[in-house]
Amino acid sequence: MGPTSPQDLYLPPRTALGPLLSLGTSPGTPPLGLLPLLVPTSPPEAPPCPGSHVRVSPCAVELQSPLFAPGDAMLPWRVSRWAMQLSLQVACPPGALVAGKSGAGARSPSMLVPWPPSLRGSSSLPTGAPEVALTAERYPVQRLPFSEVTEEDLAAFEHMLPGRVITDPEVLAAVNVDWLRSVRGCSRVLLRPRTTEEVSRILRHCHQRNLAVSPQGGNTGMVGGSVPVFDEIILSTALMNRILSFHDVSGTLVCQAGCVLEQLGRHVEERGFIMPLDLGAKGSCHIGGNVATNAGGLRFLRYGSLRGTVLGLEVVLADGSVLSGLSSLRKDNTGYDLKQLFIGSEGTLGVVTAVSIACVPRPQAVNVAFLGCPGFQEVLQTFRFCKAQLGEILSAFEFLDAECMQLVGRHLGLSCPVRGSPFYVLVETAGSSVAHDSEKLTAFLEQALSSGLLTDGTVATEQRRVQALWALRERITEALSRDGYVYKYDLSLPLEQLYHLVPDLRARLGPRARHVVGYGHLGDGNLHLNVTAEAYSAELCAALEPYVYEWTAARRGSVSAEHGLGFRKKDVIGYSKPPAALELMRQLKGLLDPKGILNPYKTLPTRA
């Protein structure tokens, strides 16, 4: 393992922060608690390290190193298939994941991002995994009177998209299933346009023929919004991946909807900026899908939502007409702001084909602190104190409970870098001065520790260490998926009540649930509540729903903080929106998509 420089790990003086030093460090060595997480530092042209090897399979390339701690010696170094600057020359079969370098300053790990099975390029079904039940058989939903695709339709599409009309059952098996493996459609055709004009031709034909369409980006959604329910045509934006322009003064990026978020991040980072949006799925999600779902993510606390950072959109409506509004203006107060109709509409009002978005200057100093807290009240007090002390440099404040940490360790082999605590928080700062930010962070940590808000902690500034700490938070979803069937809830709640539902459900469910965990974006009031069980159970589902939604509504929360509604949550929108709002939404849908062909069965509730 390469030596750790003062920039790699920042720890305040022993006299000020004894608990932090309990990790045990000496000059030139990394903190013991981080050893299982660090990536070998050998030059990429050489073998990663003595005794390491690279294992290639149809779905992954894994760097396995004996440098990790006992019990974690074979922890895989997983990388996104989008990190294609190869540093190791390995022959891979089609669809394999390949090790590559992250963009300069990249924080969310190319090497550590969870990789949804349905996105691996060949099949959504891991070897031996049971087939996902058809949505139409598992849920009470009836097909609407849309036309069925004929040979004449296929010929028309082939004329529009030569060689890009896919009917191969193996390819379709992957794109018909969401990555959570909770819903499955039975589409018989996948269309892969490259331009807005091609999307326009497709939708014009579908509108005339009354053919339903399911727009699909990276297929990383959590609510079944990106796959068909029945036999809708899948319209993929994967080939619409061109960056159209970037202005290095204003930071305005214009790109097609199929650009992968991580690739956009690398592009703008090379020019001194970062994307205002950051997600754990950044290695596979598309910017168009991010916009269509109004994705929140890890930088929401600092930079706000896409409703503020998206400057303009190009959208194809249901009848094929194109609404071109790729403005780069920060201020435009002329009439209705139509782009807001499509941000968060989940592909039900139009298909986003291009995006203009405001990027922000790249921070020159990034620190990540991973801290233990003795209780949730201390988590809240730490957040309040953190905002007051760190102010403008605070960029993220995440929390997770002890059960989350246990699952990450059990299923992924990641080790907790601090002493065991009931709760953990991850604090990220991003600013323009290393000295200034370190001074502010040191002062915050000293006072938080001395006041009893924190029990232990570690701090990282070097990129690999930062990625390792973030992995503990970002890979929770992956760990949960390995624990059994997962019931997932994405809630907005008042901060003081954000975690109360978790112990409530543990008592309510008892042994019927394997684990009930809570984590999320505390700075945004967003709880990710997850319940795992050995398998899906109607009895357990009935104990959860509508109880979770009623509990949330009683506290004036939202049943979907950032994941959207899609197919799985559409019928619970009434817990967060009044009837008058729902009726207006229906009217907008009827105006923009009178035949209802765009992403049917999604977002709006089923009429009685």
GROMACS .gro file of N, CA, C and O in nm, residues 446-558:
model
  452
  446GLU      N    1  -1.379   1.952   1.662
  446GLU     CA    2  -1.335   1.969   1.801
  446GLU      C    3  -1.454   1.997   1.893
  446GLU      O    4  -1.470   1.934   1.998
  447GLN      N    5  -1.538   2.090   1.851
  447GLN     CA    6  -1.650   2.128   1.937
  447GLN      C    7  -1.757   2.018   1.942
  447GLN      O    8  -1.817   1.993   2.047
  448ALA      N    9  -1.782   1.952   1.828
  448ALA     CA   10  -1.882   1.846   1.826
  448ALA      C   11  -1.840   1.729   1.914
  448ALA      O   12  -1.922   1.668   1.985
  449LEU      N   13  -1.712   1.695   1.912
  449LEU     CA   14  -1.662   1.585   1.995
  449LEU      C   15  -1.664   1.622   2.143
  449LEU      O   16  -1.705   1.544   2.228
  450SER      N   17  -1.620   1.741   2.174
  450SER     CA   18  -1.614   1.782   2.314
  450SER      C   19  -1.752   1.798   2.377
  450SER      O   20  -1.768   1.782   2.498
  451SER      N   21  -1.852   1.824   2.293
  451SER     CA   22  -1.988   1.840   2.345
  451SER      C   23  -2.065   1.709   2.351
  451SER      O   24  -2.180   1.707   2.395
  452GLY      N   25  -2.005   1.600   2.303
  452GLY     CA   26  -2.070   1.470   2.311
  452GLY      C   27  -2.161   1.438   2.195
  452GLY      O   28  -2.229   1.334   2.195
  453LEU      N   29  -2.164   1.524   2.091
  453LEU     CA   30  -2.248   1.495   1.975
  453LEU      C   31  -2.192   1.379   1.893
  453LEU      O   32  -2.267   1.305   1.830
  454LEU      N   33  -2.060   1.364   1.894
  454LEU     CA   34  -1.994   1.259   1.817
  454LEU      C   35  -1.918   1.166   1.912
  454LEU      O   36  -1.872   1.208   2.018
  455THR      N   37  -1.907   1.040   1.870
  455THR     CA   38  -1.832   0.942   1.949
  455THR      C   39  -1.698   0.909   1.886
  455THR      O   40  -1.605   0.868   1.955
  456ASP      N   41  -1.686   0.923   1.754
  456ASP     CA   42  -1.564   0.885   1.683
  456ASP      C   43  -1.575   0.936   1.541
  456ASP      O   44  -1.683   0.980   1.498
  457GLY      N   45  -1.466   0.930   1.467
  457GLY     CA   46  -1.473   0.975   1.329
  457GLY      C   47  -1.341   0.965   1.257
  457GLY      O   48  -1.236   0.940   1.316
  458THR      N   49  -1.347   0.982   1.126
  458THR     CA   50  -1.229   0.987   1.042
  458THR      C   51  -1.256   1.085   0.929
  458THR      O   52  -1.372   1.108   0.893
  459VAL      N   53  -1.149   1.143   0.876
  459VAL     CA   54  -1.162   1.245   0.772
  459VAL      C   55  -1.071   1.208   0.656
  459VAL      O   56  -0.960   1.159   0.677
  460ALA      N   57  -1.117   1.231   0.534
  460ALA     CA   58  -1.036   1.205   0.414
  460ALA      C   59  -1.044   1.322   0.319
  460ALA      O   60  -1.149   1.388   0.309
  461THR      N   61  -0.932   1.348   0.251
  461THR     CA   62  -0.929   1.449   0.145
  461THR      C   63  -0.878   1.392   0.014
  461THR      O   64  -0.909   1.446  -0.092
  462GLU      N   65  -0.799   1.286   0.020
  462GLU     CA   66  -0.746   1.225  -0.103
  462GLU      C   67  -0.857   1.146  -0.172
  462GLU      O   68  -0.941   1.086  -0.106
  463GLN      N   69  -0.857   1.146  -0.303
  463GLN     CA   70  -0.972   1.097  -0.379
  463GLN      C   71  -1.009   0.953  -0.347
  463GLN      O   72  -1.127   0.922  -0.328
  464ARG      N   73  -0.911   0.864  -0.337
  464ARG     CA   74  -0.944   0.725  -0.311
  464ARG      C   75  -1.008   0.709  -0.173
  464ARG      O   76  -1.101   0.629  -0.155
  465ARG      N   77  -0.958   0.783  -0.075
  465ARG     CA   78  -1.015   0.775   0.060
  465ARG      C   79  -1.157   0.833   0.062
  465ARG      O   80  -1.246   0.781   0.127
  466VAL      N   81  -1.174   0.942  -0.012
  466VAL     CA   82  -1.308   1.002  -0.021
  466VAL      C   83  -1.406   0.902  -0.082
  466VAL      O   84  -1.518   0.883  -0.034
  467GLN      N   85  -1.365   0.836  -0.191
  467GLN     CA   86  -1.451   0.737  -0.255
  467GLN      C   87  -1.484   0.623  -0.161
  467GLN      O   88  -1.597   0.572  -0.159
  468ALA      N   89  -1.384   0.580  -0.083
  468ALA     CA   90  -1.405   0.469   0.008
  468ALA      C   91  -1.509   0.503   0.115
  468ALA      O   92  -1.594   0.421   0.150
  469LEU      N   93  -1.503   0.625   0.168
  469LEU     CA   94  -1.601   0.666   0.268
  469LEU      C   95  -1.739   0.680   0.206
  469LEU      O   96  -1.840   0.639   0.265
  470TRP      N   97  -1.745   0.740   0.087
  470TRP     CA   98  -1.875   0.754   0.022
  470TRP      C   99  -1.936   0.619  -0.012
  470TRP      O  100  -2.059   0.603  -0.015
  471ALA      N  101  -1.853   0.519  -0.040
  471ALA     CA  102  -1.906   0.386  -0.073
  471ALA      C  103  -1.990   0.329   0.040
  471ALA      O  104  -2.086   0.256   0.016
  472LEU      N  105  -1.956   0.361   0.164
  472LEU     CA  106  -2.032   0.312   0.278
  472LEU      C  107  -2.177   0.361   0.273
  472LEU      O  108  -2.269   0.291   0.317
  473ARG      N  109  -2.198   0.479   0.220
  473ARG     CA  110  -2.333   0.533   0.206
  473ARG      C  111  -2.397   0.492   0.073
  473ARG      O  112  -2.513   0.449   0.069
  474GLU      N  113  -2.321   0.500  -0.035
  474GLU     CA  114  -2.380   0.479  -0.167
  474GLU      C  115  -2.413   0.333  -0.197
  474GLU      O  116  -2.499   0.305  -0.279
  475ARG      N  117  -2.346   0.240  -0.131
  475ARG     CA  118  -2.368   0.099  -0.164
  475ARG      C  119  -2.469   0.031  -0.071
  475ARG      O  120  -2.485  -0.090  -0.075
  476ILE      N  121  -2.538   0.110   0.008
  476ILE     CA  122  -2.641   0.052   0.096
  476ILE      C  123  -2.749  -0.016   0.012
  476ILE      O  124  -2.794  -0.128   0.046
  477THR      N  125  -2.791   0.047  -0.096
  477THR     CA  126  -2.894  -0.013  -0.182
  477THR      C  127  -2.851  -0.150  -0.232
  477THR      O  128  -2.928  -0.245  -0.235
  478GLU      N  129  -2.725  -0.159  -0.272
  478GLU     CA  130  -2.672  -0.286  -0.321
  478GLU      C  131  -2.672  -0.391  -0.209
  478GLU      O  132  -2.710  -0.508  -0.232
  479ALA      N  133  -2.631  -0.353  -0.091
  479ALA     CA  134  -2.629  -0.446   0.021
  479ALA      C  135  -2.770  -0.495   0.054
  479ALA      O  136  -2.792  -0.613   0.081
  480LEU      N  137  -2.866  -0.404   0.051
  480LEU     CA  138  -3.004  -0.442   0.079
  480LEU      C  139  -3.056  -0.541  -0.023
  480LEU      O  140  -3.127  -0.637   0.011
  481SER      N  141  -3.021  -0.521  -0.150
  481SER     CA  142  -3.069  -0.611  -0.254
  481SER      C  143  -3.016  -0.752  -0.236
  481SER      O  144  -3.076  -0.849  -0.285
  482ARG      N  145  -2.905  -0.767  -0.165
  482ARG     CA  146  -2.848  -0.900  -0.139
  482ARG      C  147  -2.904  -0.962  -0.011
  482ARG      O  148  -2.869  -1.076   0.022
  483ASP      N  149  -2.986  -0.888   0.060
  483ASP     CA  150  -3.039  -0.937   0.187
  483ASP      C  151  -3.173  -1.006   0.172
  483ASP      O  152  -3.225  -1.061   0.267
  484GLY      N  153  -3.231  -1.002   0.051
  484GLY     CA  154  -3.362  -1.063   0.029
  484GLY      C  155  -3.452  -0.969  -0.049
  484GLY      O  156  -3.406  -0.875  -0.115
  485TYR      N  157  -3.581  -0.994  -0.041
  485TYR     CA  158  -3.677  -0.905  -0.107
  485TYR      C  159  -3.682  -0.774  -0.029
  485TYR      O  160  -3.682  -0.773   0.094
  486VAL      N  161  -3.685  -0.661  -0.101
  486VAL     CA  162  -3.679  -0.531  -0.036
  486VAL      C  163  -3.807  -0.452  -0.063
  486VAL      O  164  -3.846  -0.433  -0.179
  487TYR      N  165  -3.869  -0.405   0.042
  487TYR     CA  166  -3.980  -0.309   0.033
  487TYR      C  167  -3.916  -0.171   0.053
  487TYR      O  168  -3.859  -0.143   0.159
  488LYS      N  169  -3.928  -0.086  -0.049
  488LYS     CA  170  -3.855   0.041  -0.047
  488LYS      C  171  -3.951   0.158  -0.038
  488LYS      O  172  -4.053   0.163  -0.109
  489TYR      N  173  -3.917   0.255   0.047
  489TYR     CA  174  -3.998   0.376   0.063
  489TYR      C  175  -3.905   0.496   0.066
  489TYR      O  176  -3.801   0.495   0.132
  490ASP      N  177  -3.944   0.598  -0.009
  490ASP     CA  178  -3.864   0.720  -0.027
  490ASP      C  179  -3.949   0.836   0.023
  490ASP      O  180  -4.037   0.885  -0.049
  491LEU      N  181  -3.926   0.880   0.145
  491LEU     CA  182  -4.019   0.971   0.212
  491LEU      C  183  -3.954   1.105   0.245
  491LEU      O  184  -3.835   1.111   0.277
  492SER      N  185  -4.033   1.211   0.237
  492SER     CA  186  -3.995   1.341   0.292
  492SER      C  187  -4.073   1.362   0.421
  492SER      O  188  -4.195   1.343   0.423
  493LEU      N  189  -4.001   1.400   0.525
  493LEU     CA  190  -4.064   1.418   0.656
  493LEU      C  191  -4.000   1.536   0.728
  493LEU      O  192  -3.886   1.574   0.698
  494PRO      N  193  -4.071   1.595   0.824
  494PRO     CA  194  -4.008   1.698   0.907
  494PRO      C  195  -3.884   1.641   0.974
  494PRO      O  196  -3.884   1.525   1.020
  495LEU      N  197  -3.778   1.718   0.981
  495LEU     CA  198  -3.650   1.667   1.030
  495LEU      C  199  -3.660   1.604   1.167
  495LEU      O  200  -3.601   1.498   1.192
  496GLU      N  201  -3.734   1.664   1.256
  496GLU     CA  202  -3.738   1.613   1.393
  496GLU      C  203  -3.807   1.477   1.402
  496GLU      O  204  -3.792   1.405   1.499
  497GLN      N  205  -3.883   1.439   1.297
  497GLN     CA  206  -3.952   1.310   1.296
  497GLN      C  207  -3.899   1.217   1.188
  497GLN      O  208  -3.960   1.114   1.159
  498LEU      N  209  -3.786   1.251   1.130
  498LEU     CA  210  -3.738   1.180   1.012
  498LEU      C  211  -3.715   1.032   1.037
  498LEU      O  212  -3.744   0.948   0.950
  499TYR      N  213  -3.666   0.995   1.154
  499TYR     CA  214  -3.630   0.855   1.181
  499TYR      C  215  -3.734   0.780   1.263
  499TYR      O  216  -3.725   0.659   1.278
  500HIS      N  217  -3.834   0.848   1.314
  500HIS     CA  218  -3.927   0.787   1.409
  500HIS      C  219  -3.999   0.665   1.352
  500HIS      O  220  -4.035   0.572   1.424
  501LEU      N  221  -4.022   0.664   1.221
  501LEU     CA  222  -4.096   0.555   1.159
  501LEU      C  223  -4.017   0.424   1.163
  501LEU      O  224  -4.077   0.315   1.164
  502VAL      N  225  -3.885   0.431   1.167
  502VAL     CA  226  -3.803   0.309   1.163
  502VAL      C  227  -3.825   0.223   1.288
  502VAL      O  228  -3.861   0.105   1.277
  503PRO      N  229  -3.803   0.275   1.409
  503PRO     CA  230  -3.831   0.191   1.528
  503PRO      C  231  -3.978   0.154   1.540
  503PRO      O  232  -4.011   0.046   1.592
  504ASP      N  233  -4.065   0.242   1.492
  504ASP     CA  234  -4.208   0.212   1.493
  504ASP      C  235  -4.235   0.084   1.412
  504ASP      O  236  -4.306  -0.006   1.457
  505LEU      N  237  -4.177   0.076   1.294
  505LEU     CA  238  -4.199  -0.041   1.208
  505LEU      C  239  -4.130  -0.166   1.262
  505LEU      O  240  -4.180  -0.278   1.246
  506ARG      N  241  -4.015  -0.149   1.323
  506ARG     CA  242  -3.948  -0.266   1.382
  506ARG      C  243  -4.039  -0.332   1.487
  506ARG      O  244  -4.050  -0.455   1.493
  507ALA      N  245  -4.104  -0.249   1.567
  507ALA     CA  246  -4.196  -0.303   1.667
  507ALA      C  247  -4.321  -0.361   1.602
  507ALA      O  248  -4.372  -0.465   1.644
  508ARG      N  249  -4.370  -0.296   1.499
  508ARG     CA  250  -4.494  -0.339   1.433
  508ARG      C  251  -4.475  -0.471   1.357
  508ARG      O  252  -4.562  -0.558   1.361
  509LEU      N  253  -4.362  -0.486   1.290
  509LEU     CA  254  -4.341  -0.602   1.204
  509LEU      C  255  -4.282  -0.721   1.277
  509LEU      O  256  -4.306  -0.835   1.240
  510GLY      N  257  -4.200  -0.695   1.379
  510GLY     CA  258  -4.139  -0.804   1.454
  510GLY      C  259  -4.060  -0.898   1.365
  510GLY      O  260  -3.992  -0.856   1.271
  511PRO      N  261  -4.069  -1.029   1.388
  511PRO     CA  262  -3.987  -1.126   1.314
  511PRO      C  263  -4.029  -1.144   1.168
  511PRO      O  264  -3.961  -1.212   1.093
  512ARG      N  265  -4.141  -1.084   1.127
  512ARG     CA  266  -4.181  -1.098   0.987
  512ARG      C  267  -4.083  -1.029   0.893
  512ARG      O  268  -4.072  -1.066   0.776
  513ALA      N  269  -4.012  -0.927   0.944
  513ALA     CA  270  -3.912  -0.857   0.864
  513ALA      C  271  -3.773  -0.902   0.904
  513ALA      O  272  -3.745  -0.922   1.023
  514ARG      N  273  -3.687  -0.918   0.807
  514ARG     CA  274  -3.548  -0.953   0.835
  514ARG      C  275  -3.475  -0.831   0.889
  514ARG      O  276  -3.406  -0.838   0.991
  515HIS      N  277  -3.489  -0.718   0.821
  515HIS     CA  278  -3.428  -0.593   0.867
  515HIS      C  279  -3.518  -0.476   0.831
  515HIS      O  280  -3.583  -0.476   0.726
  516VAL      N  281  -3.523  -0.378   0.919
  516VAL     CA  282  -3.587  -0.248   0.892
  516VAL      C  283  -3.480  -0.143   0.913
  516VAL      O  284  -3.427  -0.128   1.024
  517VAL      N  285  -3.445  -0.071   0.807
  517VAL     CA  286  -3.334   0.024   0.816
  517VAL      C  287  -3.377   0.160   0.765
  517VAL      O  288  -3.470   0.173   0.685
  518GLY      N  289  -3.305   0.261   0.812
  518GLY     CA  290  -3.329   0.398   0.767
  518GLY      C  291  -3.198   0.468   0.738
  518GLY      O  292  -3.102   0.457   0.814
  519TYR      N  293  -3.194   0.538   0.625
  519TYR     CA  294  -3.077   0.618   0.588
  519TYR      C  295  -3.125   0.724   0.490
  519TYR      O  296  -3.242   0.724   0.448
  520GLY      N  297  -3.037   0.815   0.451
  520GLY     CA  298  -3.078   0.911   0.350
  520GLY      C  299  -3.013   1.046   0.362
  520GLY      O  300  -2.909   1.064   0.427
  521HIS      N  301  -3.077   1.141   0.296
  521HIS     CA  302  -3.025   1.277   0.284
  521HIS      C  303  -3.085   1.362   0.396
  521HIS      O  304  -3.190   1.425   0.378
  522LEU      N  305  -3.021   1.363   0.509
  522LEU     CA  306  -3.078   1.434   0.623
  522LEU      C  307  -3.090   1.583   0.594
  522LEU      O  308  -3.185   1.648   0.637
  523GLY      N  309  -2.994   1.637   0.520
  523GLY     CA  310  -2.999   1.779   0.489
  523GLY      C  311  -3.120   1.818   0.407
  523GLY      O  312  -3.159   1.936   0.406
  524ASP      N  313  -3.183   1.721   0.339
  524ASP     CA  314  -3.301   1.748   0.257
  524ASP      C  315  -3.429   1.696   0.322
  524ASP      O  316  -3.536   1.705   0.260
  525GLY      N  317  -3.419   1.637   0.442
  525GLY     CA  318  -3.537   1.580   0.505
  525GLY      C  319  -3.588   1.458   0.432
  525GLY      O  320  -3.709   1.432   0.430
  526ASN      N  321  -3.498   1.377   0.375
  526ASN     CA  322  -3.535   1.264   0.289
  526ASN      C  323  -3.490   1.133   0.354
  526ASN      O  324  -3.371   1.106   0.367
  527LEU      N  325  -3.588   1.051   0.394
  527LEU     CA  326  -3.561   0.921   0.453
  527LEU      C  327  -3.580   0.811   0.350
  527LEU      O  328  -3.685   0.802   0.285
  528HIS      N  329  -3.479   0.725   0.335
  528HIS     CA  330  -3.494   0.602   0.258
  528HIS      C  331  -3.520   0.490   0.358
  528HIS      O  332  -3.429   0.445   0.429
  529LEU      N  333  -3.645   0.450   0.366
  529LEU     CA  334  -3.689   0.344   0.455
  529LEU      C  335  -3.693   0.213   0.377
  529LEU      O  336  -3.756   0.205   0.272
  530ASN      N  337  -3.624   0.112   0.426
  530ASN     CA  338  -3.619  -0.017   0.357
  530ASN      C  339  -3.647  -0.130   0.455
  530ASN      O  340  -3.594  -0.132   0.567
  531VAL      N  341  -3.727  -0.223   0.409
  531VAL     CA  342  -3.761  -0.341   0.487
  531VAL      C  343  -3.724  -0.464   0.403
  531VAL      O  344  -3.767  -0.476   0.288
  532THR      N  345  -3.644  -0.553   0.459
  532THR     CA  346  -3.606  -0.674   0.385
  532THR      C  347  -3.672  -0.796   0.447
  532THR      O  348  -3.698  -0.802   0.568
  533ALA      N  349  -3.699  -0.893   0.361
  533ALA     CA  350  -3.758  -1.020   0.403
  533ALA      C  351  -3.703  -1.130   0.313
  533ALA      O  352  -3.644  -1.102   0.209
  534GLU      N  353  -3.724  -1.253   0.354
  534GLU     CA  354  -3.670  -1.363   0.275
  534GLU      C  355  -3.729  -1.365   0.135
  534GLU      O  356  -3.661  -1.394   0.037
  535ALA      N  357  -3.858  -1.333   0.123
  535ALA     CA  358  -3.926  -1.330  -0.007
  535ALA      C  359  -4.044  -1.236   0.004
  535ALA      O  360  -4.081  -1.192   0.114
  536TYR      N  361  -4.103  -1.205  -0.111
  536TYR     CA  362  -4.222  -1.120  -0.109
  536TYR      C  363  -4.334  -1.189  -0.031
  536TYR      O  364  -4.357  -1.309  -0.046
  537SER      N  365  -4.401  -1.111   0.051
  537SER     CA  366  -4.511  -1.164   0.131
  537SER      C  367  -4.627  -1.066   0.126
  537SER      O  368  -4.611  -0.948   0.162
  538ALA      N  369  -4.743  -1.113   0.083
  538ALA     CA  370  -4.861  -1.028   0.080
  538ALA      C  371  -4.898  -0.983   0.221
  538ALA      O  372  -4.944  -0.870   0.242
  539GLU      N  373  -4.878  -1.072   0.319
  539GLU     CA  374  -4.908  -1.037   0.458
  539GLU      C  375  -4.819  -0.923   0.507
  539GLU      O  376  -4.866  -0.828   0.570
  540LEU      N  377  -4.688  -0.932   0.476
  540LEU     CA  378  -4.597  -0.827   0.519
  540LEU      C  379  -4.628  -0.697   0.446
  540LEU      O  380  -4.625  -0.588   0.506
  541CYS      N  381  -4.659  -0.706   0.318
  541CYS     CA  382  -4.693  -0.586   0.241
  541CYS      C  383  -4.818  -0.519   0.300
  541CYS      O  384  -4.823  -0.396   0.310
  542ALA      N  385  -4.914  -0.599   0.341
  542ALA     CA  386  -5.036  -0.543   0.400
  542ALA      C  387  -5.008  -0.476   0.534
  542ALA      O  388  -5.077  -0.381   0.573
  543ALA      N  389  -4.907  -0.524   0.605
  543ALA     CA  390  -4.870  -0.460   0.731
  543ALA      C  391  -4.797  -0.328   0.707
  543ALA      O  392  -4.798  -0.239   0.794
  544LEU      N  393  -4.735  -0.314   0.590
  544LEU     CA  394  -4.661  -0.192   0.557
  544LEU      C  395  -4.748  -0.087   0.490
  544LEU      O  396  -4.734   0.033   0.515
  545GLU      N  397  -4.835  -0.132   0.402
  545GLU     CA  398  -4.916  -0.039   0.322
  545GLU      C  399  -5.064  -0.066   0.347
  545GLU      O  400  -5.107  -0.181   0.346
  546PRO      N  401  -5.139   0.038   0.374
  546PRO     CA  402  -5.104   0.180   0.361
  546PRO      C  403  -5.045   0.245   0.487
  546PRO      O  404  -5.037   0.368   0.495
  547TYR      N  405  -5.008   0.163   0.587
  547TYR     CA  406  -4.962   0.220   0.714
  547TYR      C  407  -4.851   0.323   0.694
  547TYR      O  408  -4.858   0.433   0.753
  548VAL      N  409  -4.749   0.290   0.615
  548VAL     CA  410  -4.638   0.383   0.594
  548VAL      C  411  -4.687   0.515   0.533
  548VAL      O  412  -4.645   0.624   0.574
  549TYR      N  413  -4.779   0.505   0.437
  549TYR     CA  414  -4.828   0.626   0.370
  549TYR      C  415  -4.918   0.708   0.463
  549TYR      O  416  -4.911   0.832   0.463
  550GLU      N  417  -4.998   0.641   0.542
  550GLU     CA  418  -5.084   0.713   0.637
  550GLU      C  419  -4.999   0.783   0.743
  550GLU      O  420  -5.028   0.896   0.782
  551TRP      N  421  -4.896   0.713   0.791
  551TRP     CA  422  -4.806   0.771   0.891
  551TRP      C  423  -4.740   0.896   0.833
  551TRP      O  424  -4.728   0.999   0.901
  552THR      N  425  -4.696   0.887   0.710
  552THR     CA  426  -4.629   1.000   0.645
  552THR      C  427  -4.725   1.116   0.622
  552THR      O  428  -4.693   1.232   0.650
  553ALA      N  429  -4.845   1.085   0.573
  553ALA     CA  430  -4.943   1.190   0.546
  553ALA      C  431  -4.985   1.261   0.675
  553ALA      O  432  -5.008   1.383   0.674
  554ALA      N  433  -4.995   1.187   0.784
  554ALA     CA  434  -5.034   1.247   0.912
  554ALA      C  435  -4.933   1.350   0.960
  554ALA      O  436  -4.967   1.439   1.040
  555ARG      N  437  -4.811   1.340   0.911
  555ARG     CA  438  -4.706   1.436   0.949
  555ARG      C  439  -4.676   1.534   0.835
  555ARG      O  440  -4.572   1.598   0.834
  556ARG      N  441  -4.769   1.542   0.740
  556ARG     CA  442  -4.761   1.634   0.626
  556ARG      C  443  -4.632   1.613   0.546
  556ARG      O  444  -4.567   1.707   0.500
  557GLY      N  445  -4.597   1.486   0.531
  557GLY     CA  446  -4.480   1.451   0.452
  557GLY      C  447  -4.518   1.417   0.310
  557GLY      O  448  -4.634   1.430   0.268
  558SER      N  449  -4.421   1.368   0.233
  558SER     CA  450  -4.444   1.326   0.096
  558SER      C  451  -4.410   1.179   0.082
  558SER      O  452  -4.308   1.132   0.136
   0.00000   0.00000   0.00000
